[in-house]
XYZ file of C-alpha atoms in Angstrom:
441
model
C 0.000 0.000 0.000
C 1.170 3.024 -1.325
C 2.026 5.646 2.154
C -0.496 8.313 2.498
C 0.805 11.683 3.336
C -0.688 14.944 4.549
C -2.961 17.177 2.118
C -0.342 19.951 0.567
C -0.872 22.913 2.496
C -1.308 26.637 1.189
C 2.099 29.103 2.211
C 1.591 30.870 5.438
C 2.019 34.870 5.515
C 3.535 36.179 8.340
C 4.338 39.725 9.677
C 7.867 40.494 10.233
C 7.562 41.155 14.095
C 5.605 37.720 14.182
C 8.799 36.126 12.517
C 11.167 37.568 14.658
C 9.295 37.046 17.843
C 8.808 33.106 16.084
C 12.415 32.608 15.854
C 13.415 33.765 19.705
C 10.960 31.736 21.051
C 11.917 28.316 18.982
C 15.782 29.190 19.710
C 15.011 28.895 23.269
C 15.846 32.410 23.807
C 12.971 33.611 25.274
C 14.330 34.676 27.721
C 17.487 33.627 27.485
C 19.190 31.016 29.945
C 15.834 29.965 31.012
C 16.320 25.749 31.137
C 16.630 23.835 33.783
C 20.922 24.304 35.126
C 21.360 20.526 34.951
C 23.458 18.296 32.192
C 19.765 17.176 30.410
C 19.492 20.713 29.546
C 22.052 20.200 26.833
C 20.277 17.203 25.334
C 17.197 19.731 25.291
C 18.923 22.197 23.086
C 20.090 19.633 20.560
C 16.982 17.767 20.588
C 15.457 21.865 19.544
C 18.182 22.194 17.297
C 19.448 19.143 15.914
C 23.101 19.619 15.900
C 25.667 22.180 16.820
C 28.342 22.996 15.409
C 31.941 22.165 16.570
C 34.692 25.070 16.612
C 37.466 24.776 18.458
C 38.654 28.365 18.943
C 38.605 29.486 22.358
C 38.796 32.765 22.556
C 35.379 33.269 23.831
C 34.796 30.313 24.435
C 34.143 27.283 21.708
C 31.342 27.153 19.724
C 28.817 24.811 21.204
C 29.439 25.745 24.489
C 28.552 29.109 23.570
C 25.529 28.420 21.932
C 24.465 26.362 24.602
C 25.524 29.078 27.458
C 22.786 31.627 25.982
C 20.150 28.970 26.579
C 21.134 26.707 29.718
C 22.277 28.913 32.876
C 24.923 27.775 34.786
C 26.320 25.749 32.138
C 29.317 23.916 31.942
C 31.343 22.502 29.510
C 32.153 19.459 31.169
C 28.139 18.482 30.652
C 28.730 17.955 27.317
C 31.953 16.413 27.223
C 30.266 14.169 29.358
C 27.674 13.055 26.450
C 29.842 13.371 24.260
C 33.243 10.942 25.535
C 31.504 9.122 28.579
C 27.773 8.554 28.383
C 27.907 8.679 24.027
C 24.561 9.532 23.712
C 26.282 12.853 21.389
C 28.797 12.174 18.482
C 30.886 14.449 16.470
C 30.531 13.694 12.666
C 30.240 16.640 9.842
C 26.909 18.016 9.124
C 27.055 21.734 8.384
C 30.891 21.529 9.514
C 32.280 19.307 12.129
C 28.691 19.194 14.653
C 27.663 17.739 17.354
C 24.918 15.253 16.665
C 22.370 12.293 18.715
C 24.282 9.262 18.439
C 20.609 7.906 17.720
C 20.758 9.110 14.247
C 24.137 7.894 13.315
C 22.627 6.203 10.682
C 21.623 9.281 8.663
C 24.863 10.687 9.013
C 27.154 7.670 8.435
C 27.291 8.898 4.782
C 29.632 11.335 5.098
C 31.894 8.868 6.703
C 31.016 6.467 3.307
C 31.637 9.063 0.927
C 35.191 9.920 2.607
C 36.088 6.446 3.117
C 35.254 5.998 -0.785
C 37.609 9.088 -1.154
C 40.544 7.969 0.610
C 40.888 4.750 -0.402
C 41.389 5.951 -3.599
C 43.687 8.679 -2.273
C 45.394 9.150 1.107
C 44.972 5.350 2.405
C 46.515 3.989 -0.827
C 49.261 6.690 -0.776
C 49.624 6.043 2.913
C 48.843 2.125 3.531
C 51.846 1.206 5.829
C 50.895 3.903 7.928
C 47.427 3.167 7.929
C 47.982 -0.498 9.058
C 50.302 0.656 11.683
C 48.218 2.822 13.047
C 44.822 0.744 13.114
C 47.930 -2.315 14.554
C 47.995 -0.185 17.214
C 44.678 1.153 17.804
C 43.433 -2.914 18.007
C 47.001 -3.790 20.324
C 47.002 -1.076 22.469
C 43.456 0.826 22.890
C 43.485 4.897 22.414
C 45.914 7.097 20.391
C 46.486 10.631 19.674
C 48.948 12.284 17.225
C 51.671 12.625 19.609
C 51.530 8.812 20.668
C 53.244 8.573 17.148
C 56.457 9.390 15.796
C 56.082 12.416 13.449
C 56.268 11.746 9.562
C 57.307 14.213 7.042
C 55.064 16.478 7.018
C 52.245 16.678 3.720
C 49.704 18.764 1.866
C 46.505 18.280 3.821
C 43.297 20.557 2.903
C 44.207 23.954 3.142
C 47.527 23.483 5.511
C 50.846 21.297 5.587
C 50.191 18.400 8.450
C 52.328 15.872 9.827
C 51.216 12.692 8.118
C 50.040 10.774 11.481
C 48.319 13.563 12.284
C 46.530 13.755 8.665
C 46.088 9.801 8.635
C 44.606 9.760 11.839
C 41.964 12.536 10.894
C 41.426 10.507 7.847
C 40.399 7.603 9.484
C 37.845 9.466 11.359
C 36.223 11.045 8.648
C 35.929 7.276 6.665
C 34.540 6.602 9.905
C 37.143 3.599 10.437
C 38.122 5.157 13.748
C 36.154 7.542 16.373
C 37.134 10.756 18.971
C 37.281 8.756 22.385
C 38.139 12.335 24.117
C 39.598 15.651 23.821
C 42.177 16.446 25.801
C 42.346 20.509 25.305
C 42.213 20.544 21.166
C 44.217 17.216 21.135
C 42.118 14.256 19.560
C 42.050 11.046 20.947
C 40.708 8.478 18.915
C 39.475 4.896 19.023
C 38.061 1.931 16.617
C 34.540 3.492 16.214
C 33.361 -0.474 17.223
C 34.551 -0.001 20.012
C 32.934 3.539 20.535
C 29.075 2.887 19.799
C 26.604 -0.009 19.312
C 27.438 -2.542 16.683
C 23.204 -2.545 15.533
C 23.657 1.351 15.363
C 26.879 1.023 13.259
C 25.186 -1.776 10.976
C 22.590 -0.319 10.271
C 22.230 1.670 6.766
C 19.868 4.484 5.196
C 19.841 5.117 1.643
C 21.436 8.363 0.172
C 18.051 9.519 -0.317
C 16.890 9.073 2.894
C 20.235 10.058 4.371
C 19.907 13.457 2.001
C 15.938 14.225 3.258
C 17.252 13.854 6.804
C 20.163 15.778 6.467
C 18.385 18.831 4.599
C 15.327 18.413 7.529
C 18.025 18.885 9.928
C 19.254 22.400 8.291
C 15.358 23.654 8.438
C 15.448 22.339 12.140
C 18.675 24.503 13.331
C 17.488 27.536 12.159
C 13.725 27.700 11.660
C 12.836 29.806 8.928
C 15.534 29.417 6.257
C 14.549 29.488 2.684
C 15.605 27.562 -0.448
C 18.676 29.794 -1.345
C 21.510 32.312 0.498
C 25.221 31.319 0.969
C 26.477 28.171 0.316
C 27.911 26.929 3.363
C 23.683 26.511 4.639
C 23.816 23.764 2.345
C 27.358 22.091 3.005
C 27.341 18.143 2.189
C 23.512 18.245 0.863
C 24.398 18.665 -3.267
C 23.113 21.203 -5.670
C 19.483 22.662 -5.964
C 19.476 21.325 -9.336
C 20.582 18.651 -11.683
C 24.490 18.021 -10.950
C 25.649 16.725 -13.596
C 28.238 14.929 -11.944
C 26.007 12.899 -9.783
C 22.901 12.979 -11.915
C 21.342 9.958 -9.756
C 21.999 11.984 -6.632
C 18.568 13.965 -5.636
C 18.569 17.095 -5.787
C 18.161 19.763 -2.761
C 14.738 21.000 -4.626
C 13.224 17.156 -4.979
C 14.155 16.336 -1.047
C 12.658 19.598 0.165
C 9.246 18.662 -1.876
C 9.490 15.311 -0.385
C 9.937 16.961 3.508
C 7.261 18.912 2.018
C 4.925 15.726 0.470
C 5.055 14.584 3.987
C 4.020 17.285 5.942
C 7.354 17.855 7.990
C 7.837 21.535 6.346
C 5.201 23.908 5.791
C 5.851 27.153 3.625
C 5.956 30.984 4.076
C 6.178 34.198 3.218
C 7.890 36.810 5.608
C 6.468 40.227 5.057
C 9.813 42.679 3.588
C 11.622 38.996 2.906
C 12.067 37.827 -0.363
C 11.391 34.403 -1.161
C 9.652 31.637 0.182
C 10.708 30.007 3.821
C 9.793 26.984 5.627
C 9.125 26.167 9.098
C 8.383 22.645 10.899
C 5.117 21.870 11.078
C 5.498 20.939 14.306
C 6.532 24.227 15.199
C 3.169 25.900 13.982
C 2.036 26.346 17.506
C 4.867 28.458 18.232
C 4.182 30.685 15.599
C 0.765 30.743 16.697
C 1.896 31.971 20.558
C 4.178 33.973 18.579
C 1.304 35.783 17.068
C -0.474 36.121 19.831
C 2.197 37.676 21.968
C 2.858 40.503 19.388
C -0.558 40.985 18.723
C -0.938 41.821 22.458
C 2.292 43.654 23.263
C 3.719 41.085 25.196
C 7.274 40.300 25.726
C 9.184 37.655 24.082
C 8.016 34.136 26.052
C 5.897 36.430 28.507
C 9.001 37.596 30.733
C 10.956 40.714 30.910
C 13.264 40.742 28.164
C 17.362 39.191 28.399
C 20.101 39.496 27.061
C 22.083 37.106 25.163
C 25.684 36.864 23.991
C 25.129 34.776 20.487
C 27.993 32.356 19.481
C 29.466 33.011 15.752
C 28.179 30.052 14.335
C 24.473 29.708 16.367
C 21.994 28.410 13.972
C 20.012 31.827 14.499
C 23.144 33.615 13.069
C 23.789 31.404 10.365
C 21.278 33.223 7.639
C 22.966 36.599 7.376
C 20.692 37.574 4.451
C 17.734 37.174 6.975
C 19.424 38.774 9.687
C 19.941 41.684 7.094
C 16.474 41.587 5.680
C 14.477 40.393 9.086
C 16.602 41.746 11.481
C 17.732 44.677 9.868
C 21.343 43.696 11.474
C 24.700 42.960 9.115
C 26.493 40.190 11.068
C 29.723 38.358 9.654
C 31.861 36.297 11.722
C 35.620 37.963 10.934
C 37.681 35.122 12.548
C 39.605 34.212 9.504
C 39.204 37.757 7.754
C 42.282 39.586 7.492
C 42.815 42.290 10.398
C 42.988 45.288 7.851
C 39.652 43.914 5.940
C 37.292 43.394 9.770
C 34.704 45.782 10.184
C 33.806 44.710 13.188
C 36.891 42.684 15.285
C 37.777 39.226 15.141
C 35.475 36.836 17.550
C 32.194 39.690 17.902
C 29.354 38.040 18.876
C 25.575 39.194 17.839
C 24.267 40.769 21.236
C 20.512 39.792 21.406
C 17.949 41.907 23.252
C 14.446 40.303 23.322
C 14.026 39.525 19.692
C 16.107 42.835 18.194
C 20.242 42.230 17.618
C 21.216 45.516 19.582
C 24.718 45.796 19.014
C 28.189 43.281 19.022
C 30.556 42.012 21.381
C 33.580 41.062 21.808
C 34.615 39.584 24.805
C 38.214 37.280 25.586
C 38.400 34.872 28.414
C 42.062 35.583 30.386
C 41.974 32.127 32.014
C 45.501 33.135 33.731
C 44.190 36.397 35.099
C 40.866 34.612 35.270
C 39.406 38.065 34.297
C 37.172 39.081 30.518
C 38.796 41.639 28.838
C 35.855 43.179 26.184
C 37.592 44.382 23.367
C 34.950 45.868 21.746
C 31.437 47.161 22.629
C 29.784 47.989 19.707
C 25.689 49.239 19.003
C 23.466 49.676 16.281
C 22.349 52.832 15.034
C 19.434 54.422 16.784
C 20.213 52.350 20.025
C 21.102 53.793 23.428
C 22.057 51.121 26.248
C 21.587 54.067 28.404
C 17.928 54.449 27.512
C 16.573 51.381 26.359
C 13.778 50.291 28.961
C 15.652 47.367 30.931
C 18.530 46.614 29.137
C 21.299 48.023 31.297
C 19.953 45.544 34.512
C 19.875 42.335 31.687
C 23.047 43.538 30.518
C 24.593 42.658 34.105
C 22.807 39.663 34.359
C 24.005 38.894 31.124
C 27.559 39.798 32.192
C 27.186 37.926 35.265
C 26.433 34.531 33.874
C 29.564 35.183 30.987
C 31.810 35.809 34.181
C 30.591 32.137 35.499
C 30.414 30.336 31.915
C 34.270 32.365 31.580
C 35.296 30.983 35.558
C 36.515 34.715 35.611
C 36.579 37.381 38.749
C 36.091 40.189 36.901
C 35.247 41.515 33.762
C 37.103 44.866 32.328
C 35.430 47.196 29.688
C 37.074 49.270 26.881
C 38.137 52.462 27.551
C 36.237 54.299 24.950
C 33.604 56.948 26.841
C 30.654 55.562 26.098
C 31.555 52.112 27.130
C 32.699 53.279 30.081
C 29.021 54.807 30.789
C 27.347 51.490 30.062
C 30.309 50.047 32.191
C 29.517 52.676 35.415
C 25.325 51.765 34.710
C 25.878 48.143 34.991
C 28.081 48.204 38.273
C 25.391 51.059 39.797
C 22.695 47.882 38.647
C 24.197 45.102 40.426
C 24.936 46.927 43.945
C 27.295 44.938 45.679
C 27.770 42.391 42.619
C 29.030 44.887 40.500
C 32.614 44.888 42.307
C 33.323 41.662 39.884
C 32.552 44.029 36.832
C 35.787 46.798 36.262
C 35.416 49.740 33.823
């Protein structure tokens, strides 16, 4: 019997404020740092989300933990390393990037590790093979190993930098999916037989491209919430072209999997007044737009509490859209980590600084872990917006500041020396009392 899907639905039309309120509210920002400050918190945001995306840089802190410090108070790292290396309920395999995923839907995901595997062995692991067979020797002999477990090999080409070869091999492995990351000790991998890292009915089982495809591109529309069928490239990394590739002309294409998400009822289009294009939500989210609606329609704040602030990671799945951030949002965000210093506009980590459901200006904040202090680089606000004046935002700008200082283990925090930060800096100290002694202008 044929399956029997839902009746096609007609697009929805929906007011900007409606949108932006919408998007808060499903990012768990409303208000943010409102879940429970316990470890299942974590698997709350990623169930929400879907994945998050793995950086490494620290200088604000990494990625993930960032993303999941605006939503969890009192968060620690350690939670997720925790489902990540010890419970492995969370795996890190390449989505949109390197991500954090469910080890429950390994089986969508394992083709990435397929198609590398097919790429190597007609590249790197032939070029390489007695180092690949003394490596895996030793994984299966001797348990765990990390880069510097190995002697160093000369060092080759290796994407867009020169790596030692063990180094390069090792990563290799992990992207075939041969081997796993057992831990991280600091950046340092530390990597095992994936066998011996997850179930052996989870690692046998297999999903056709298609299905491995639909899943994938569902999991974009799941991270973000309202992104269309277009913008920059890197929203569709790993998922193929919108059209016919005539390279891989049996692969699906991006349009014929979103009709199929569509077909079945899991996506449901719409139009975003003063947005071009058509976007598409989860159906399963329609009852947040619907409170979403409801609270703009009766001048409520976002989630029905007084509005927070939020420091936004770089790569959180709200920010990754920059033409709806420009065209929603009316707010220009690009993350100038690898820019060149004379071509930044803004600084090199700046983070989106959320108020309610309006971007209000950029941040820049570095952890000192020696000094156990955060230095703020830059303060930076949109046009039209006063700290000073805005109803509110100077007392969740300490709180704000506050949790940052516990996410950042720091003592104090220290604020540019331009005037106007300085301001801000003297109205959040007079707003905490006796707290604001941690906060330095």
């Amino acid at each position: 019997m044929a399956t029997r899907y839902p009746p096609p639905v007609t697009s929805l039309r929906i007011a900007a404020p409606v949108a932006r309120r919408f998007l808060v509210l499903r990012h768990l920002l409303a208000p943010p740092r409102a879940l429970p400050a316990d470890p299942a918190s974590v698997l709350a945001v990623v169930d929400r989300l879907g994945s998050l995306q793995f950086d490494p840089l620290e200088v604000a802190g990494r990625n993930h933990d960032l993303v999941l410090h605006a939503r969890v108070p009192g968060y620690r790292r350690a939670w997720t390393d925790g489902l990540l290396y010890e419970d492995r309920v969370l795996f890190e395999a390449y989505n949109k990037g390197l991500s954090i995923l469910p080890v429950a839907e390994l089986p969508f995901h394992r083709l990435t590790w397929d198609r590398a595997r097919a790429r190597h062995e007609g590249g790197a692991f032939d070029e390489h093979a007695p180092l690949v067979e003394e490596l895996l020797d030793r994984l299966r002999r001797e348990g765990t190993l990390s880069p510097t477990d190995v002697r160093p090999r000369e060092t080759i080409d290796w994407y867009w930098r020169p790596t030692n070869q063990v180094r390069a091999i090792l990563e290799a492995l992990a992207e075939a999916g041969i081997i796993g990351i057992s831990r991280r000790e600091g950046n340092r991998r530390v990597y095992d037989l994936v066998e011996r890292l997850y179930p052996a009915d989870l690692l046998a089982e297999r999903r056709s491209e298609r299905e491995s495809l639909r899943h994938r591109l569902l999991s974009r529309y799941r991270a973000h919430g309202l992104l269309g069928s277009g913008g920059q490239a890197e929203l569709w990394l790993g998922l193929g072209k919108a059209g016919h590739d005539p390279e891989n002309p049996e692969r699906p294409t991006r349009t014929e999997l979103r009709g199929e998400l569509l077909e079945r009822g899991l996506l449901n289009p719409a139009v975003i007044d003063g947005v071009r294009g058509e976007r598409f939500l989860l159906t399963a989210e329609l009852p947040l737009l619907a409170q979403a609606d409801r609270e703009v329609a009766e001048a409520h704040p976002p989630g029905g509490e007084p509005p927070g602030v939020a420091f936004l990671a770089p790569l959180d799945p709200l920010a990754w859209d920059r033409d709806l951030l420009r065209s929603l949002f009316d707010f220009d965000y690009r993350w100038e980590v690898y820019v060149p210093e004379a071509k930044r506009r803004w600084g090199y980590y700046v983070l989106p600084l959320l108020f309610g459901d309006r971007f209000v200006g950029r941040i820049e904040p570095r952890i000192e872990r020696r000094e156990r202090s955060v230095r703020i680089e830059r303060l930076l606000w949109e046009d039209g917006f006063d700290p000073l004046e805005a109803p509110g935002f100077v007392g969740a700008l300490a709180d704000a500041l506050d949790a940052y200082r516990g996410f950042a283990d720091a003592e104090r925090i220290r604020f540019p020396r331009d005037r106007r930060s300085q301001a801000v800096a003297r109205a959040v100290e007079a707003a905490r009392g006796d707290q604001g002694r941690s906060i330095r202008a």
